Amino acid sequence: MPGHFEPLPGGGAAVALDEVEISIIRSLAVQLLELIGPGPAESAPDDPLAELFAEGPSEPPSDPVLQRLFPDAYSGPGVEAATPEEAEEQRAHSAEFRRFTENDLRAAKRENALAVIRSLDALTPGGDGAAVLELSPDESQSWLRALNDLRLAIGCRLDVTDEDDTDHLYRLPDEDPRKPMVMAYLWLGGLQETLVTTLMP
């Protein structure tokens, strides 16, 4: 799918999207919201202080996509424990960090996905079904973070472990059931790259 972000005078970015592209991005953003789940205040709306004092989970999520979106702070590539005691200490630090940060991270990711949905819903396609999306600098940052989350989620489902090694995705035959997801992944990558370029000083 063609289309790339271009800078707006005074900051921000713009991109032309047709009805299919709008529908795809909106659908993916809604799925991301459903995956992230509601916040503490949404799950307990009668208690206005619930989100303020709510602690997050201490264990990593079981879903591999959520593990990619909310990784452990003290583990991963380059973070190796030399002894079982050090490994246990890393797990304890990760659990503590997750308990006090994951709710905020989830809220931020929800807000970014919602910003994408709201801006798409405000579009008025022309007679040819295309519309020009114009984003303020703040909206552009929300879009950039949401596009990154969407690519992480799709990449995880496609078992992409190295963002720089995606040549095999281009070689998938058309009958491969992963092909539509691959096309979305590559297309979103192009959008993300042009948005990054647009926002560079």
Short mmCIF file of C-alpha atoms in Angstrom, two decimals:
data_model
loop_
_atom_site.label_atom_id
_atom_site.label_comp_id
_atom_site.label_asym_id
_atom_site.label_seq_id
_atom_site.Cartn_x
_atom_site.Cartn_y
_atom_site.Cartn_z
CA MET A 1 0.00 0.00 0.00
CA PRO A 2 1.46 3.34 -0.96
CA GLY A 3 1.39 6.32 1.34
CA HIS A 4 3.95 8.02 3.49
CA PHE A 5 4.05 10.78 6.06
CA GLU A 6 5.18 14.25 5.07
CA PRO A 7 5.98 17.20 7.35
CA LEU A 8 3.45 19.94 8.01
CA PRO A 9 4.45 23.60 8.25
CA GLY A 10 4.95 24.43 11.92
CA GLY A 11 5.39 20.80 12.96
CA GLY A 12 3.38 17.63 12.81
CA ALA A 13 2.86 15.28 9.89
CA ALA A 14 0.31 14.39 7.24
CA VAL A 15 -0.45 11.26 5.25
CA ALA A 16 -3.06 10.38 2.63
CA LEU A 17 -5.02 7.23 3.48
CA ASP A 18 -7.76 5.47 1.57
CA GLU A 19 -10.77 3.75 3.14
CA VAL A 20 -9.08 0.32 3.24
CA GLU A 21 -5.95 1.72 4.90
CA ILE A 22 -8.04 3.64 7.45
CA SER A 23 -10.04 0.50 8.21
CA ILE A 24 -6.91 -1.65 8.64
CA ILE A 25 -5.12 0.74 10.99
CA ARG A 26 -8.27 1.35 13.04
CA SER A 27 -8.99 -2.38 13.34
CA LEU A 28 -5.42 -3.10 14.44
CA ALA A 29 -5.53 -0.28 17.01
CA VAL A 30 -8.82 -1.64 18.43
CA GLN A 31 -7.30 -5.13 18.66
CA LEU A 32 -4.30 -3.65 20.46
CA LEU A 33 -6.63 -1.97 22.97
CA GLU A 34 -8.42 -5.26 23.58
CA LEU A 35 -5.10 -7.04 24.06
CA ILE A 36 -3.78 -4.47 26.55
CA GLY A 37 -7.06 -4.60 28.47
CA PRO A 38 -8.85 -2.04 30.64
CA GLY A 39 -7.13 0.02 33.31
CA PRO A 40 -7.81 -0.32 37.04
CA ALA A 41 -10.26 2.59 37.01
CA GLU A 42 -12.18 1.02 34.11
CA SER A 43 -12.47 -2.29 35.89
CA ALA A 44 -13.55 -0.56 39.14
CA PRO A 45 -15.37 2.62 37.97
CA ASP A 46 -17.11 3.24 41.33
CA ASP A 47 -13.79 3.86 43.10
CA PRO A 48 -12.12 7.06 41.81
CA LEU A 49 -9.00 6.32 43.88
CA ALA A 50 -8.61 2.79 42.55
CA GLU A 51 -6.19 3.69 39.76
CA LEU A 52 -4.19 6.06 41.97
CA PHE A 53 -3.36 3.37 44.53
CA ALA A 54 -3.56 0.29 42.33
CA GLU A 55 -0.45 -1.82 42.04
CA GLY A 56 0.32 -3.67 38.88
CA PRO A 57 1.12 -7.35 38.44
CA SER A 58 4.46 -8.67 39.62
CA GLU A 59 4.61 -11.56 37.15
CA PRO A 60 5.14 -11.16 33.40
CA PRO A 61 2.04 -11.74 31.23
CA SER A 62 1.53 -15.19 29.74
CA ASP A 63 0.70 -13.92 26.23
CA PRO A 64 3.94 -13.68 24.17
CA VAL A 65 2.76 -10.42 22.57
CA LEU A 66 2.19 -8.81 25.97
CA GLN A 67 5.59 -10.12 27.06
CA ARG A 68 7.07 -8.24 24.07
CA LEU A 69 5.09 -5.08 24.89
CA PHE A 70 5.85 -5.28 28.63
CA PRO A 71 9.24 -7.00 28.96
CA ASP A 72 11.02 -7.66 32.23
CA ALA A 73 13.24 -4.73 33.22
CA TYR A 74 16.14 -6.87 34.46
CA SER A 75 16.30 -9.67 31.92
CA GLY A 76 16.67 -10.22 28.22
CA PRO A 77 19.57 -10.13 25.76
CA GLY A 78 22.77 -8.91 27.37
CA VAL A 79 21.43 -9.36 30.91
CA GLU A 80 22.86 -12.67 32.05
CA ALA A 81 22.97 -13.89 35.62
CA ALA A 82 26.22 -15.62 36.61
CA THR A 83 24.74 -17.55 39.53
CA PRO A 84 21.30 -18.85 40.59
CA GLU A 85 21.33 -16.27 43.40
CA GLU A 86 21.86 -13.46 40.91
CA ALA A 87 19.10 -14.86 38.69
CA GLU A 88 16.71 -14.89 41.64
CA GLU A 89 17.70 -11.33 42.50
CA GLN A 90 17.02 -10.25 38.92
CA ARG A 91 13.57 -11.86 39.06
CA ALA A 92 12.81 -10.06 42.32
CA HIS A 93 13.92 -6.70 40.91
CA SER A 94 11.89 -7.27 37.74
CA ALA A 95 8.80 -8.17 39.75
CA GLU A 96 9.12 -5.06 41.90
CA PHE A 97 9.69 -2.81 38.89
CA ARG A 98 6.72 -4.34 37.05
CA ARG A 99 4.46 -3.93 40.09
CA PHE A 100 4.99 -0.17 40.18
CA THR A 101 5.27 0.62 36.45
CA GLU A 102 3.14 -1.73 34.36
CA ASN A 103 -0.19 -0.01 35.04
CA ASP A 104 1.26 3.30 33.86
CA LEU A 105 2.81 1.66 30.80
CA ARG A 106 -0.51 0.03 29.92
CA ALA A 107 -2.34 3.34 30.36
CA ALA A 108 0.15 5.10 28.06
CA LYS A 109 -0.18 2.42 25.39
CA ARG A 110 -3.97 2.61 25.63
CA GLU A 111 -3.87 6.39 25.20
CA ASN A 112 -1.64 6.09 22.14
CA ALA A 113 -3.95 3.53 20.53
CA LEU A 114 -6.98 5.68 21.38
CA ALA A 115 -5.29 8.72 19.83
CA VAL A 116 -4.93 6.76 16.58
CA ILE A 117 -8.58 5.68 16.65
CA ARG A 118 -9.86 9.18 17.46
CA SER A 119 -7.84 10.83 14.70
CA LEU A 120 -9.02 8.26 12.14
CA ASP A 121 -12.64 8.63 13.26
CA ALA A 122 -12.38 12.39 12.72
CA LEU A 123 -11.41 11.94 9.06
CA THR A 124 -13.84 12.76 6.27
CA PRO A 125 -12.96 10.73 3.17
CA GLY A 126 -13.47 12.44 -0.18
CA GLY A 127 -15.42 11.12 -3.13
CA ASP A 128 -12.62 8.73 -4.01
CA GLY A 129 -12.60 7.33 -0.47
CA ALA A 130 -9.25 8.90 0.39
CA ALA A 131 -8.57 11.40 3.15
CA VAL A 132 -5.58 13.37 4.35
CA LEU A 133 -4.74 12.78 8.00
CA GLU A 134 -3.06 15.79 9.59
CA LEU A 135 -1.40 15.28 12.97
CA SER A 136 -0.11 17.81 15.46
CA PRO A 137 3.38 17.22 16.90
CA ASP A 138 1.84 15.58 20.01
CA GLU A 139 -0.49 13.42 17.92
CA SER A 140 2.46 12.45 15.74
CA GLN A 141 4.33 11.17 18.80
CA SER A 142 1.28 9.15 19.88
CA TRP A 143 1.02 7.67 16.41
CA LEU A 144 4.72 6.84 16.39
CA ARG A 145 4.46 4.97 19.68
CA ALA A 146 1.26 3.18 18.61
CA LEU A 147 2.77 2.11 15.28
CA ASN A 148 5.75 0.73 17.18
CA ASP A 149 3.45 -1.25 19.49
CA LEU A 150 1.44 -2.59 16.55
CA ARG A 151 4.61 -3.73 14.77
CA LEU A 152 5.93 -5.36 17.95
CA ALA A 153 2.63 -7.22 18.37
CA ILE A 154 2.42 -8.37 14.75
CA GLY A 155 6.14 -9.17 14.66
CA CYS A 156 5.70 -11.39 17.70
CA ARG A 157 2.85 -13.29 16.03
CA LEU A 158 5.10 -13.72 12.97
CA ASP A 159 8.05 -14.86 15.12
CA VAL A 160 10.17 -11.90 14.01
CA THR A 161 13.06 -11.80 16.46
CA ASP A 162 15.32 -9.41 14.56
CA GLU A 163 13.81 -6.25 13.10
CA ASP A 164 16.71 -6.03 10.63
CA ASP A 165 16.22 -9.58 9.36
CA THR A 166 12.87 -9.59 7.58
CA ASP A 167 13.98 -10.72 4.11
CA HIS A 168 12.23 -14.06 4.58
CA LEU A 169 8.90 -12.26 4.96
CA TYR A 170 9.15 -10.96 1.39
CA ARG A 171 9.63 -14.51 0.10
CA LEU A 172 6.42 -15.95 1.56
CA PRO A 173 4.16 -17.41 -1.14
CA ASP A 174 0.83 -15.68 -1.70
CA GLU A 175 -1.09 -18.73 -0.44
CA ASP A 176 0.65 -18.60 2.95
CA PRO A 177 -2.02 -17.71 5.56
CA ARG A 178 0.43 -15.30 7.21
CA LYS A 179 0.72 -13.20 4.05
CA PRO A 180 -1.92 -10.55 5.01
CA MET A 181 -0.28 -10.11 8.42
CA VAL A 182 3.13 -9.82 6.77
CA MET A 183 1.84 -7.17 4.36
CA ALA A 184 0.40 -5.19 7.28
CA TYR A 185 3.66 -5.52 9.22
CA LEU A 186 5.78 -4.26 6.31
CA TRP A 187 3.34 -1.48 5.44
CA LEU A 188 3.21 -0.23 9.05
CA GLY A 189 7.01 -0.32 9.07
CA GLY A 190 7.07 1.98 6.06
CA LEU A 191 4.61 4.37 7.71
CA GLN A 192 6.64 4.32 10.92
CA GLU A 193 9.90 4.99 9.09
CA THR A 194 8.51 7.97 7.16
CA LEU A 195 6.93 9.37 10.33
CA VAL A 196 10.28 9.14 12.13
CA THR A 197 11.99 10.91 9.24
CA THR A 198 9.28 13.57 9.20
CA LEU A 199 9.70 14.32 12.90
CA MET A 200 13.49 14.53 12.84
CA PRO A 201 14.79 18.11 13.37
#
